Every structure is written in structure tokens, then in C-alpha cells.
Short mmCIF file of C-alpha atoms in Angstrom, two decimals:
data_model
loop_
_atom_site.label_atom_id
_atom_site.label_comp_id
_atom_site.label_asym_id
_atom_site.label_seq_id
_atom_site.Cartn_x
_atom_site.Cartn_y
_atom_site.Cartn_z
CA MET A 22 57.81 -90.73 -64.64
CA SER A 23 57.73 -87.55 -66.70
CA VAL A 24 54.57 -85.41 -66.95
CA SER A 25 54.39 -82.93 -69.85
CA TRP A 26 51.78 -80.34 -70.77
CA GLN A 27 50.21 -82.92 -73.12
CA HIS A 28 49.76 -85.26 -70.14
CA LEU A 29 48.18 -82.47 -68.09
CA LEU A 30 45.84 -81.50 -70.93
CA ALA A 31 44.67 -85.10 -71.39
CA PHE A 32 44.26 -85.40 -67.61
CA LEU A 33 42.11 -82.26 -67.42
CA VAL A 34 39.93 -83.39 -70.33
CA ALA A 35 39.41 -86.80 -68.70
CA VAL A 36 38.69 -85.41 -65.22
CA CYS A 37 36.28 -82.72 -66.42
CA LEU A 38 34.41 -85.20 -68.62
CA LEU A 39 34.07 -87.91 -65.96
CA VAL A 40 33.20 -85.45 -63.18
CA THR A 41 30.52 -83.96 -65.42
CA VAL A 42 29.10 -87.43 -66.08
CA HIS A 43 29.09 -88.22 -62.35
CA GLU A 44 27.49 -84.97 -61.24
CA PHE A 45 24.99 -85.03 -64.10
CA GLY A 46 23.78 -88.34 -62.71
CA HIS A 47 22.98 -86.69 -59.36
CA TYR A 48 21.48 -83.66 -61.12
CA TRP A 49 19.29 -85.54 -63.61
CA VAL A 50 17.77 -87.96 -61.09
CA ALA A 51 17.24 -85.16 -58.55
CA ARG A 52 15.37 -83.09 -61.14
CA LYS A 53 13.27 -86.08 -62.24
CA LEU A 54 12.27 -86.85 -58.64
CA GLY A 55 11.30 -83.27 -57.80
CA PHE A 56 14.27 -82.08 -55.72
CA LYS A 57 15.23 -78.44 -56.17
CA VAL A 58 18.75 -78.12 -57.59
CA LEU A 59 20.49 -74.90 -56.54
CA ARG A 60 23.88 -75.41 -58.19
CA PHE A 61 25.61 -77.76 -60.64
CA SER A 62 29.37 -77.19 -60.44
CA VAL A 63 32.23 -78.84 -62.30
CA GLY A 64 35.37 -77.84 -60.41
CA PHE A 65 35.90 -75.90 -57.22
CA GLY A 66 37.05 -72.41 -56.29
CA ARG A 67 36.56 -69.16 -58.17
CA PRO A 68 34.09 -69.53 -61.06
CA LEU A 69 35.62 -69.29 -64.54
CA TRP A 70 32.15 -69.40 -66.07
CA GLN A 71 28.67 -69.37 -64.57
CA ARG A 72 25.10 -69.09 -65.73
CA VAL A 73 21.69 -69.09 -64.04
CA ALA A 74 18.93 -70.80 -65.98
CA GLY A 75 15.80 -72.96 -65.76
CA PRO A 76 12.55 -72.68 -63.81
CA ASP A 77 14.42 -73.20 -60.50
CA GLN A 78 17.07 -70.63 -61.45
CA THR A 79 19.78 -73.28 -61.08
CA GLU A 80 23.33 -71.93 -61.08
CA TYR A 81 25.68 -73.72 -63.51
CA VAL A 82 29.37 -73.20 -62.68
CA LEU A 83 32.77 -74.13 -64.11
CA GLY A 84 35.27 -73.77 -61.26
CA LEU A 85 38.93 -72.83 -61.36
CA VAL A 86 40.16 -76.13 -59.84
CA PRO A 87 38.84 -78.98 -62.04
CA LEU A 88 39.57 -81.80 -59.57
CA GLY A 89 35.98 -82.64 -58.71
CA GLY A 90 32.53 -81.14 -58.66
CA TYR A 91 29.23 -81.13 -56.80
CA VAL A 92 25.48 -80.71 -57.08
CA LYS A 93 23.94 -78.51 -54.36
CA LEU A 94 20.33 -79.34 -53.48
CA LEU A 95 17.85 -77.35 -51.43
CA ASP A 96 18.43 -78.55 -47.84
CA GLU A 97 17.31 -77.25 -44.45
CA ARG A 98 20.71 -78.15 -43.01
CA ASN A 99 22.38 -75.56 -45.22
CA GLY A 100 20.04 -72.61 -44.61
CA PRO A 101 16.45 -71.45 -44.28
CA VAL A 102 13.90 -72.88 -46.71
CA LEU A 103 10.72 -71.08 -47.81
CA PRO A 104 7.54 -72.83 -46.61
CA GLU A 105 6.22 -73.27 -50.15
CA GLU A 106 9.46 -75.07 -51.17
CA MET A 107 9.77 -77.22 -48.06
CA ASN A 108 8.50 -80.34 -49.87
CA ARG A 109 11.36 -80.04 -52.40
CA ALA A 110 14.14 -79.94 -49.78
CA PHE A 111 16.46 -82.96 -49.58
CA GLY A 112 15.57 -83.85 -46.00
CA ARG A 113 11.82 -83.78 -46.71
CA ARG A 114 11.87 -86.19 -49.65
CA PRO A 115 11.28 -89.96 -49.15
CA HIS A 116 14.37 -91.90 -48.15
CA TRP A 117 14.29 -94.07 -51.26
CA GLN A 118 14.45 -90.92 -53.40
CA ARG A 119 17.41 -89.54 -51.45
CA ILE A 120 19.25 -92.85 -51.87
CA ALA A 121 18.40 -92.88 -55.59
CA VAL A 122 19.94 -89.42 -56.02
CA LEU A 123 23.09 -90.45 -54.13
CA LEU A 124 23.50 -93.64 -56.17
CA ALA A 125 22.91 -91.87 -59.48
CA GLY A 126 26.41 -90.37 -59.68
CA PRO A 127 28.30 -93.68 -59.50
CA ALA A 128 25.61 -95.33 -61.66
CA PHE A 129 26.19 -92.81 -64.45
CA ASN A 130 29.93 -93.51 -64.30
CA PHE A 131 29.24 -97.22 -64.79
CA ILE A 132 26.72 -96.53 -67.57
CA PHE A 133 29.19 -94.21 -69.31
CA ALA A 134 31.93 -96.86 -69.17
CA ILE A 135 29.59 -99.58 -70.48
CA LEU A 136 28.33 -97.45 -73.39
CA VAL A 137 31.80 -96.25 -74.43
CA LEU A 138 33.21 -99.77 -74.32
CA ALA A 139 30.18 -101.15 -76.18
CA GLY A 140 30.70 -98.54 -78.90
CA MET A 141 34.37 -99.49 -79.20
CA LEU A 142 33.52 -103.19 -79.44
CA TRP A 143 30.81 -102.54 -82.04
CA ALA A 144 33.15 -100.40 -84.12
CA SER A 145 36.23 -102.63 -84.01
CA GLY A 146 35.17 -105.98 -82.55
CA VAL A 147 37.27 -107.94 -80.08
CA THR A 148 40.92 -108.58 -80.80
CA GLU A 149 42.52 -110.98 -78.33
CA VAL A 150 46.12 -112.10 -78.05
CA ARG A 151 46.31 -115.85 -77.36
CA PRO A 152 48.14 -116.46 -74.05
CA VAL A 153 51.08 -118.40 -75.46
CA VAL A 154 54.13 -118.53 -73.20
CA GLY A 155 57.47 -117.11 -74.30
CA ASP A 156 60.62 -117.19 -72.17
CA ILE A 157 60.33 -118.76 -68.72
CA ALA A 158 62.81 -118.16 -65.91
CA GLU A 159 63.47 -121.55 -64.32
CA ALA A 160 64.15 -120.29 -60.77
CA THR A 161 60.66 -118.77 -60.43
CA PRO A 162 57.29 -120.19 -59.27
CA LEU A 163 56.00 -120.82 -62.81
CA GLY A 164 59.35 -122.15 -63.99
CA ARG A 165 59.50 -124.63 -61.11
CA ALA A 166 55.90 -125.66 -61.80
CA GLY A 167 56.92 -126.85 -65.26
CA LEU A 168 55.49 -124.11 -67.50
CA GLN A 169 57.37 -124.23 -70.78
CA HIS A 170 58.02 -122.10 -73.83
CA GLY A 171 55.15 -122.49 -76.30
CA ASP A 172 52.53 -123.58 -73.75
CA GLU A 173 49.14 -121.91 -74.12
CA VAL A 174 47.35 -121.09 -70.85
CA LEU A 175 43.80 -122.44 -71.05
CA ALA A 176 42.60 -121.72 -67.49
CA VAL A 177 43.68 -120.10 -64.22
CA ASN A 178 42.16 -121.74 -61.14
CA GLY A 179 39.40 -123.24 -63.27
CA GLN A 180 38.48 -119.95 -65.01
CA LEU A 181 38.84 -120.29 -68.79
CA THR A 182 41.27 -117.85 -70.39
CA THR A 183 41.36 -116.97 -74.07
CA SER A 184 43.63 -113.90 -73.94
CA THR A 185 46.75 -112.62 -72.25
CA GLU A 186 44.64 -110.03 -70.38
CA GLN A 187 42.45 -112.72 -68.82
CA VAL A 188 45.53 -114.66 -67.72
CA VAL A 189 47.03 -111.58 -66.06
CA MET A 190 43.74 -110.79 -64.28
CA GLY A 191 43.54 -114.39 -63.08
CA LEU A 192 47.11 -114.32 -61.79
CA VAL A 193 46.54 -111.00 -59.99
CA ASP A 194 43.42 -112.43 -58.34
CA ALA A 195 45.16 -115.65 -57.31
CA VAL A 196 48.38 -114.12 -56.00
CA SER A 197 46.58 -111.44 -53.97
CA GLY A 198 44.30 -114.02 -52.33
CA THR A 199 45.01 -116.97 -50.06
CA ASP A 200 44.05 -119.84 -52.36
CA ALA A 201 46.42 -122.08 -54.28
CA LEU A 202 47.23 -121.44 -57.94
CA LYS A 203 46.67 -124.03 -60.65
CA LEU A 204 47.10 -123.56 -64.39
CA ARG A 205 45.71 -125.66 -67.21
CA VAL A 206 47.99 -125.45 -70.26
CA ARG A 207 48.28 -127.01 -73.71
CA ASP A 208 51.66 -127.60 -75.34
CA GLY A 209 52.52 -127.30 -79.03
CA ALA A 210 51.61 -130.95 -79.65
CA GLY A 211 48.11 -130.48 -78.23
CA ALA A 212 48.65 -132.28 -74.93
CA VAL A 213 46.79 -130.69 -71.98
CA ARG A 214 48.20 -130.81 -68.45
CA GLU A 215 47.46 -129.32 -65.02
CA LEU A 216 50.22 -127.38 -63.28
CA PRO A 217 49.93 -126.70 -59.52
CA VAL A 218 52.05 -123.65 -58.71
CA ASP A 219 53.85 -123.31 -55.40
CA LEU A 220 53.33 -119.67 -54.45
CA PRO A 221 55.55 -117.91 -51.89
CA GLU A 222 54.52 -116.89 -48.38
CA ARG A 223 52.16 -113.99 -47.71
CA SER A 224 54.87 -111.31 -47.46
CA GLU A 225 56.25 -112.35 -50.83
CA ARG A 226 52.76 -112.40 -52.32
CA VAL A 227 52.27 -108.81 -51.21
CA ARG A 228 55.56 -107.91 -52.85
CA LEU A 229 54.39 -109.55 -56.08
CA SER A 230 51.34 -107.27 -56.00
CA ASP A 231 53.59 -104.20 -56.32
CA PRO A 232 53.08 -102.42 -59.67
CA GLY A 233 55.13 -104.14 -62.36
CA ALA A 234 56.38 -106.98 -60.14
CA LEU A 235 53.85 -109.74 -60.89
CA MET A 236 54.97 -111.13 -64.25
CA SER A 237 58.71 -110.99 -63.64
CA GLY A 238 58.25 -112.30 -60.08
CA LEU A 239 56.25 -115.30 -61.26
CA GLY A 240 58.60 -115.79 -64.19
CA LEU A 241 56.13 -115.36 -67.05
CA ARG A 242 56.62 -113.65 -70.39
CA PHE A 243 54.14 -114.08 -73.21
CA LEU A 244 55.33 -114.95 -76.68
CA GLU A 245 55.75 -111.92 -78.88
CA ALA A 246 57.57 -110.88 -82.00
CA PRO A 247 61.22 -109.99 -81.34
CA ILE A 248 61.55 -106.41 -80.12
CA PRO A 249 64.60 -104.60 -81.52
CA PRO A 250 67.18 -103.54 -78.90
CA VAL A 251 66.14 -99.90 -79.20
CA LEU A 252 65.43 -97.82 -76.11
CA GLY A 253 61.89 -96.53 -75.73
CA ASN A 254 61.31 -94.31 -72.71
CA VAL A 255 64.40 -93.55 -70.61
CA LEU A 256 63.34 -93.03 -67.00
CA PRO A 257 65.32 -91.20 -64.30
CA GLY A 258 68.06 -93.59 -63.17
CA PRO A 259 71.27 -95.25 -64.35
CA ALA A 260 70.57 -95.05 -68.11
CA ALA A 261 69.62 -91.37 -68.00
CA SER A 262 72.65 -90.58 -65.82
CA ALA A 263 74.90 -92.28 -68.37
CA GLY A 264 73.48 -90.12 -71.17
CA LEU A 265 71.36 -92.76 -72.91
CA LYS A 266 68.39 -91.40 -74.88
CA PRO A 267 65.18 -92.76 -76.41
CA GLY A 268 65.91 -94.20 -79.85
CA ASP A 269 69.43 -95.39 -79.01
CA GLU A 270 70.10 -98.85 -80.46
CA VAL A 271 72.11 -101.12 -78.16
CA LEU A 272 74.66 -103.17 -80.12
CA SER A 273 76.46 -104.99 -77.31
CA VAL A 274 76.86 -105.24 -73.54
CA ASN A 275 80.40 -105.90 -72.30
CA GLY A 276 81.30 -106.98 -75.84
CA GLU A 277 78.45 -109.52 -76.08
CA PRO A 278 76.16 -108.77 -79.06
CA VAL A 279 72.53 -107.93 -78.32
CA ARG A 280 70.01 -109.45 -80.77
CA ASP A 281 66.77 -108.02 -79.32
CA PHE A 282 65.33 -106.14 -76.34
CA GLN A 283 64.57 -109.36 -74.44
CA ALA A 284 68.24 -110.31 -74.68
CA LEU A 285 69.22 -106.82 -73.51
CA ALA A 286 66.99 -107.15 -70.43
CA LYS A 287 68.48 -110.58 -69.69
CA GLN A 288 72.07 -109.36 -70.02
CA ILE A 289 71.48 -106.29 -67.87
CA GLY A 290 69.58 -108.41 -65.36
CA ALA A 291 72.65 -110.58 -64.83
CA HIS A 292 74.87 -107.59 -63.89
CA GLY A 293 73.04 -106.05 -60.94
CA GLY A 294 75.33 -103.85 -58.88
CA GLU A 295 78.03 -103.87 -61.56
CA SER A 296 79.29 -101.43 -64.16
CA VAL A 297 78.78 -102.43 -67.80
CA GLN A 298 80.05 -101.13 -71.12
CA MET A 299 77.22 -100.59 -73.62
CA ARG A 300 77.97 -100.07 -77.29
CA ILE A 301 75.17 -98.02 -78.86
CA ARG A 302 74.25 -96.53 -82.22
CA ARG A 303 72.70 -93.06 -82.21
CA GLY A 304 71.79 -91.94 -85.69
CA GLN A 305 74.77 -92.87 -87.84
CA ALA A 306 77.37 -92.66 -85.07
CA GLU A 307 78.44 -95.39 -82.64
CA GLN A 308 79.79 -94.87 -79.13
CA THR A 309 80.46 -96.75 -75.92
CA VAL A 310 78.94 -95.63 -72.62
CA THR A 311 79.51 -96.87 -69.09
CA VAL A 312 76.36 -97.62 -67.10
CA GLN A 313 76.18 -98.48 -63.40
CA VAL A 314 73.49 -101.16 -63.13
CA LEU A 315 71.24 -101.13 -60.09
CA ALA A 316 70.45 -104.33 -58.21
CA GLU A 317 66.73 -104.47 -57.44
CA GLU A 318 64.77 -107.23 -55.74
CA VAL A 319 62.02 -108.68 -57.93
CA GLY A 320 60.09 -111.71 -56.77
CA GLY A 321 62.72 -112.54 -54.16
CA GLN A 322 65.63 -112.31 -56.62
CA GLN A 323 68.24 -109.64 -57.28
CA VAL A 324 67.85 -108.37 -60.84
CA GLY A 325 69.86 -105.74 -62.66
CA ARG A 326 67.94 -102.68 -63.84
CA ILE A 327 68.92 -99.47 -65.65
CA HIS A 328 65.37 -98.00 -65.86
CA VAL A 329 64.63 -98.03 -69.58
CA ALA A 330 61.48 -99.16 -71.37
CA ALA A 331 61.18 -101.13 -74.57
CA PRO A 332 59.75 -99.61 -77.74
CA PRO A 333 56.14 -100.56 -78.48
CA ALA A 334 55.83 -104.34 -78.59
CA ARG A 335 54.82 -106.11 -81.76
CA VAL A 336 52.47 -109.06 -81.60
CA ASP A 337 52.91 -112.12 -83.79
CA GLN A 338 49.90 -112.00 -86.13
CA ARG A 339 49.43 -115.76 -85.72
CA LEU A 340 48.57 -115.17 -82.05
CA LEU A 341 45.74 -112.73 -82.76
CA ARG A 342 42.11 -113.76 -82.61
CA HIS A 343 39.56 -111.25 -83.94
CA VAL A 344 35.78 -111.46 -83.59
CA ALA A 345 33.34 -108.92 -85.07
CA LEU A 346 30.37 -108.07 -82.82
CA GLY A 347 26.91 -106.70 -83.47
CA PRO A 348 25.32 -103.98 -81.29
CA VAL A 349 23.60 -106.41 -78.88
CA GLN A 350 26.68 -108.62 -78.55
CA SER A 351 28.85 -105.55 -77.99
CA LEU A 352 26.60 -104.35 -75.18
CA GLN A 353 26.53 -107.81 -73.56
CA LYS A 354 30.31 -108.13 -73.81
CA SER A 355 30.78 -104.63 -72.41
CA VAL A 356 28.54 -105.29 -69.39
CA GLN A 357 30.40 -108.54 -68.68
CA ARG A 358 33.81 -106.91 -69.02
CA CYS A 359 32.93 -103.92 -66.82
CA TRP A 360 31.47 -106.24 -64.17
CA GLU A 361 34.62 -108.41 -64.14
CA LEU A 362 36.90 -105.39 -63.82
CA THR A 363 34.82 -103.81 -61.04
CA ALA A 364 34.52 -107.09 -59.12
CA LEU A 365 38.28 -107.60 -59.32
CA GLN A 366 38.83 -104.02 -58.13
CA ALA A 367 36.53 -104.64 -55.16
CA ARG A 368 38.39 -107.83 -54.20
CA LEU A 369 41.77 -106.12 -54.46
CA MET A 370 40.59 -103.15 -52.39
CA TRP A 371 39.24 -105.49 -49.70
CA ARG A 372 42.51 -107.42 -49.64
CA MET A 373 44.47 -104.19 -49.47
CA VAL A 374 42.63 -103.30 -46.25
CA PHE A 375 43.83 -106.60 -44.75
CA GLY A 376 47.41 -106.21 -45.99
CA GLN A 377 47.24 -108.81 -48.77
CA VAL A 378 47.80 -106.29 -51.59
CA SER A 379 50.46 -103.56 -51.70
CA VAL A 380 49.21 -100.00 -51.08
CA ARG A 381 51.65 -98.92 -53.79
CA ASN A 382 48.85 -99.70 -56.24
CA ILE A 383 46.97 -96.55 -55.12
CA SER A 384 47.64 -93.93 -57.78
CA GLY A 385 47.52 -90.18 -57.34
CA PRO A 386 46.99 -87.32 -59.81
CA LEU A 387 50.52 -87.48 -61.23
CA SER A 388 50.25 -91.17 -62.09
CA ILE A 389 46.77 -90.70 -63.54
CA ALA A 390 48.00 -87.72 -65.58
CA GLN A 391 50.85 -89.90 -66.87
CA MET A 392 48.39 -92.62 -67.91
CA ALA A 393 46.04 -90.07 -69.47
CA GLY A 394 48.79 -88.49 -71.55
CA ASP A 395 50.32 -91.80 -72.62
CA SER A 396 46.93 -93.15 -73.69
CA ALA A 397 46.06 -89.94 -75.58
CA MET A 398 49.38 -90.09 -77.43
CA ALA A 399 48.75 -93.75 -78.28
CA GLY A 400 45.54 -92.89 -80.15
CA THR A 401 41.81 -92.47 -79.76
CA ALA A 402 41.11 -96.12 -78.88
CA ALA A 403 43.71 -96.13 -76.09
CA PHE A 404 42.35 -92.88 -74.62
CA LEU A 405 38.78 -94.17 -74.71
CA TRP A 406 39.89 -97.35 -72.93
CA PHE A 407 41.58 -95.16 -70.30
CA LEU A 408 38.29 -93.26 -69.83
CA VAL A 409 36.45 -96.57 -69.38
CA MET A 410 38.88 -97.74 -66.69
CA ILE A 411 38.91 -94.43 -64.80
CA SER A 412 35.13 -94.09 -64.99
CA LEU A 413 34.72 -97.57 -63.49
CA ALA A 414 37.23 -96.70 -60.77
CA LEU A 415 35.47 -93.38 -60.02
CA GLY A 416 32.10 -95.10 -59.75
CA PHE A 417 33.50 -97.80 -57.48
CA MET A 418 35.44 -95.43 -55.22
CA ASN A 419 32.37 -93.27 -54.66
CA LEU A 420 30.46 -96.33 -53.44
CA LEU A 421 32.95 -97.00 -50.64
CA PRO A 422 31.28 -96.73 -47.19
CA ILE A 423 33.12 -93.54 -46.27
CA PRO A 424 30.72 -90.92 -44.82
CA ILE A 425 31.61 -88.00 -47.11
CA LEU A 426 31.37 -90.17 -50.24
CA ASP A 427 28.14 -91.28 -51.91
CA GLY A 428 28.38 -94.80 -50.47
CA GLY A 429 28.72 -93.50 -46.91
CA GLN A 430 25.82 -91.12 -47.39
CA VAL A 431 23.66 -93.98 -48.68
CA ILE A 432 24.41 -95.96 -45.52
CA MET A 433 23.49 -93.01 -43.30
CA GLN A 434 20.21 -92.50 -45.17
CA ALA A 435 19.42 -96.20 -44.87
CA ILE A 436 20.05 -96.07 -41.10
CA GLU A 437 17.72 -93.09 -40.80
CA TRP A 438 15.08 -94.93 -42.84
CA ILE A 439 15.26 -98.02 -40.61
CA LYS A 440 15.52 -95.95 -37.42
CA GLY A 441 12.53 -93.82 -38.36
CA SER A 442 14.18 -90.53 -37.35
CA PRO A 443 17.17 -88.41 -38.45
CA LEU A 444 20.62 -89.07 -37.05
CA SER A 445 21.77 -86.57 -34.46
CA GLU A 446 24.00 -83.69 -35.51
CA ARG A 447 26.74 -85.15 -33.31
CA VAL A 448 26.68 -88.48 -35.16
CA GLN A 449 26.62 -86.76 -38.55
CA LEU A 450 29.55 -84.51 -37.58
CA ALA A 451 31.55 -87.47 -36.29
CA GLY A 452 30.87 -89.34 -39.53
CA GLN A 453 32.05 -86.39 -41.60
CA GLN A 454 35.24 -86.09 -39.54
CA VAL A 455 36.01 -89.79 -39.92
CA GLY A 456 35.28 -89.58 -43.64
CA ILE A 457 37.59 -86.59 -44.09
CA MET A 458 40.37 -88.39 -42.19
CA LEU A 459 40.04 -91.50 -44.37
CA VAL A 460 40.01 -89.50 -47.61
CA VAL A 461 43.05 -87.47 -46.49
CA LEU A 462 44.82 -90.73 -45.62
CA LEU A 463 44.09 -92.18 -49.07
CA MET A 464 45.22 -88.95 -50.75
CA GLY A 465 48.41 -88.96 -48.68
CA ILE A 466 49.24 -92.53 -49.70
CA ALA A 467 48.49 -91.73 -53.36
CA LEU A 468 50.68 -88.61 -53.27
CA TYR A 469 53.51 -90.51 -51.60
CA ASN A 470 53.30 -93.20 -54.30
CA ASP A 471 53.39 -90.53 -57.00
CA ILE A 472 56.48 -88.93 -55.50
CA ALA A 473 58.16 -92.30 -55.06
CA ARG A 474 57.54 -93.18 -58.72
CA GLN A 475 58.68 -89.73 -59.83
CA PHE A 476 62.06 -90.15 -58.16
CA GLY A 477 62.43 -93.85 -58.89
#
């Protein structure tokens, strides 16, 4: 994983935009309900820019560290309040209004994601790639189940699938759970059949939930146009150590010609732990390099890896299905899509708590910066899709029942409402301490994952 200044710039743009959306939700609802807003800050630390404006003399701040933000409301817990303003303090407003203000931040993240996605769908429609199967590894769960080259996946555990994305989401959901897996497929002749899949034990399922392990572990590759045997990104590892560079065309491995990138991956995969001779073409010159192939466990099997990525994949035009959408259809489709993604995220988070999903899926700032930069370099549509995904994740994470997050604060306000009196300072302090510990734990796991990915 390599993070450049372009990645950091895209990351800062994304974070500042989504934090502003989130905090504006708190700010706007608070103002509408009569709370007094003292400060609206995007970022923390020393102010880079600040302005005082409005009838309440609200302070608007852009902080030095753009990794968050906050809205400060008039509150007796934070200092003395003038008698004439007492009715506008947070603790004096009705509980339903306090909860509305707390929920507004995550709600605005969801609304932002829905509107951006709806705009994208209205502008360009829906383009789906039919889930037609390409190469299948026989000694894998899907290979043993009888999935064959050319089969089209019609349903995963009874849920209809019309695109490769829906199939992947269905497989992630099934593998991370405890239920069985059954596919409905249609072969090239039109015959439909049901395929029960024998999934591995729980520990192997968790391993399949590691980033990048699902498809190769199950043995599935979708049909796609042949990818030339040209190196895309060269990650830290054997290929980089041997001097291979992006753009190198691989001609042969140990004297065996390489016809496409899929064949290259297969040939390298068969030589885990060995040294191979790779004939490459760089520009107009050819040369032979020696590469020590790593042996890595994927889906319970030892597979050779040299840590290179393929160039951008090309999709067979015959597999594409495009549907133009009007404004109402786009909004309906966007709401459905955002709900499906958020519900899947909630199930995966719940399963992660109980050890059914790998914690390696928690990403930190380096990984998010990498995704932000890659999406920005891929074009406007890719960057907007990244914003949609991160905005949904930000909204969901802030609803978690952790005391210092919006979701935890909502629970505490609800308890006070039912109880009929404020929680004691001791309980509130204990909740804050627990919340800080949980957030620090999550940040530690995310940072560890980032470092692990950085150094392979």
C-alpha cells in the first residue's frame, strides 16, 4: 500500500466534506428546535479560520486537524448559563428534541449518500455486469459443489442476483453467518439447477472473511475479457524486490509462455516457495528476472504470490446490462441500495463482535486515504461512489451504542427520559470512560491493520 500526496488530498477533501455534512445535521436541527449553538467546528486544534456571526453570535471554526468536528451547544454542564437563556440550554430542552439533535448528524450522512447516489443513477442509469462464472478451481468449495465455467448465478440463498456485486454481497453474508450456502445457477443451455455448497468450519469461514480472501478461497472468478499479462500496481514484496515495475509485460514463466494475466496468476500460484525465471518486456527491451515466490495460505490452500496487481479489468460487453432511470426511480433505487449496504454492514459488525468475521476488515486512515486517492484517480464517478460508501459507514458508526458517540448519547437520553431524572455524574463519567476505551481499541485495531497492510 502506497499513499501519495494525491491520496492525502483526496482523503482530506472527503473527510472535510463528510464531517461538515454530519455536523451540519446537528447544527441545523438544533437551530430549528431552538437550542443555542455556540460553535460549529470542522476539525480540531488551532483554528486556521474562524468567524462569529448570526443572532446567537455562533463561532464558525476550521481547525488545524481535519479528522473530525463538533457542534457545541449551550449546556449547564459546560459552564454557567444566563437565566434568560436557560430555556435554550441542552439539558433544559425536551428529551425528544435532544434525541432529534443527536440523531441528525448520522441522518444527514445517510441523506447525503442517498442523494448523491440518486444523482449518479439519474445521470448515468444502472449498469450491471451479469454474474457469469469464469474459471473455477476444482479443489475449492464452489468447485466441489459443481459450479462450472459459463454458469450464471441467479440466486444466493434464495435472494435473486442480477449482478456480480449482488453475488459477492450474498456470498459475504452467507460465509460470515452460520447458515448453509445454496446457489441457483443457469448453464449456457438454459438449464437451471440448485447447488448446495459445503462450507468449511467456523475458523476457516473467519479466514475467508479476511480482505481479498473470499473469492479465491471459495474458488470463484467471474467471466471477463482476457487481461493482458501486464503488471498494474507493484506492491512491496517479491516482485518489487526483483525490480519489476508497473507496465512490465510478462512473456513467460520458467520458459512457459504467458497468454494473459489469469494465466500468469495460475502459473505463479503453482510455484509457492520456489524461485522462478520471468521473461519480461519493458518498453522495447526484453530481460529475464529471478523472483522468489511467496507461499501464502488462501482458503486453506498454499498459493504462490509475488504481490502484483492486474491492470484495469475489461468487461465483455455482452455481459453488461444497462437500464436508464428517471428521477423517482433513481431515488427509489438509491434508498434500496443504501439500505442493503447499511444492513449488511450492521450484520457484519455484529458478527465481528462474536468472532465470526475477521477484525482485519476494520480500516484506518491510511487504508481510507488509499481508497480515496485510488477512487479520485479513477474518475469523478468512482470518487462519488467512495463518498457514498464512507458517508454510509460514518452514519452507521456514529449510531453504535458507545457512550461518546451519537448512538450512545441517544441511549443515555432515552434512559433519562424513562427514568424521569438525569443520570448521576458518576454514571455519565463511567460511560464516557468506557466509550473512550472502546474507541481507542477500535482505533488501535484499525492502525494495526493499516501498518500490517503497509508492510505486507
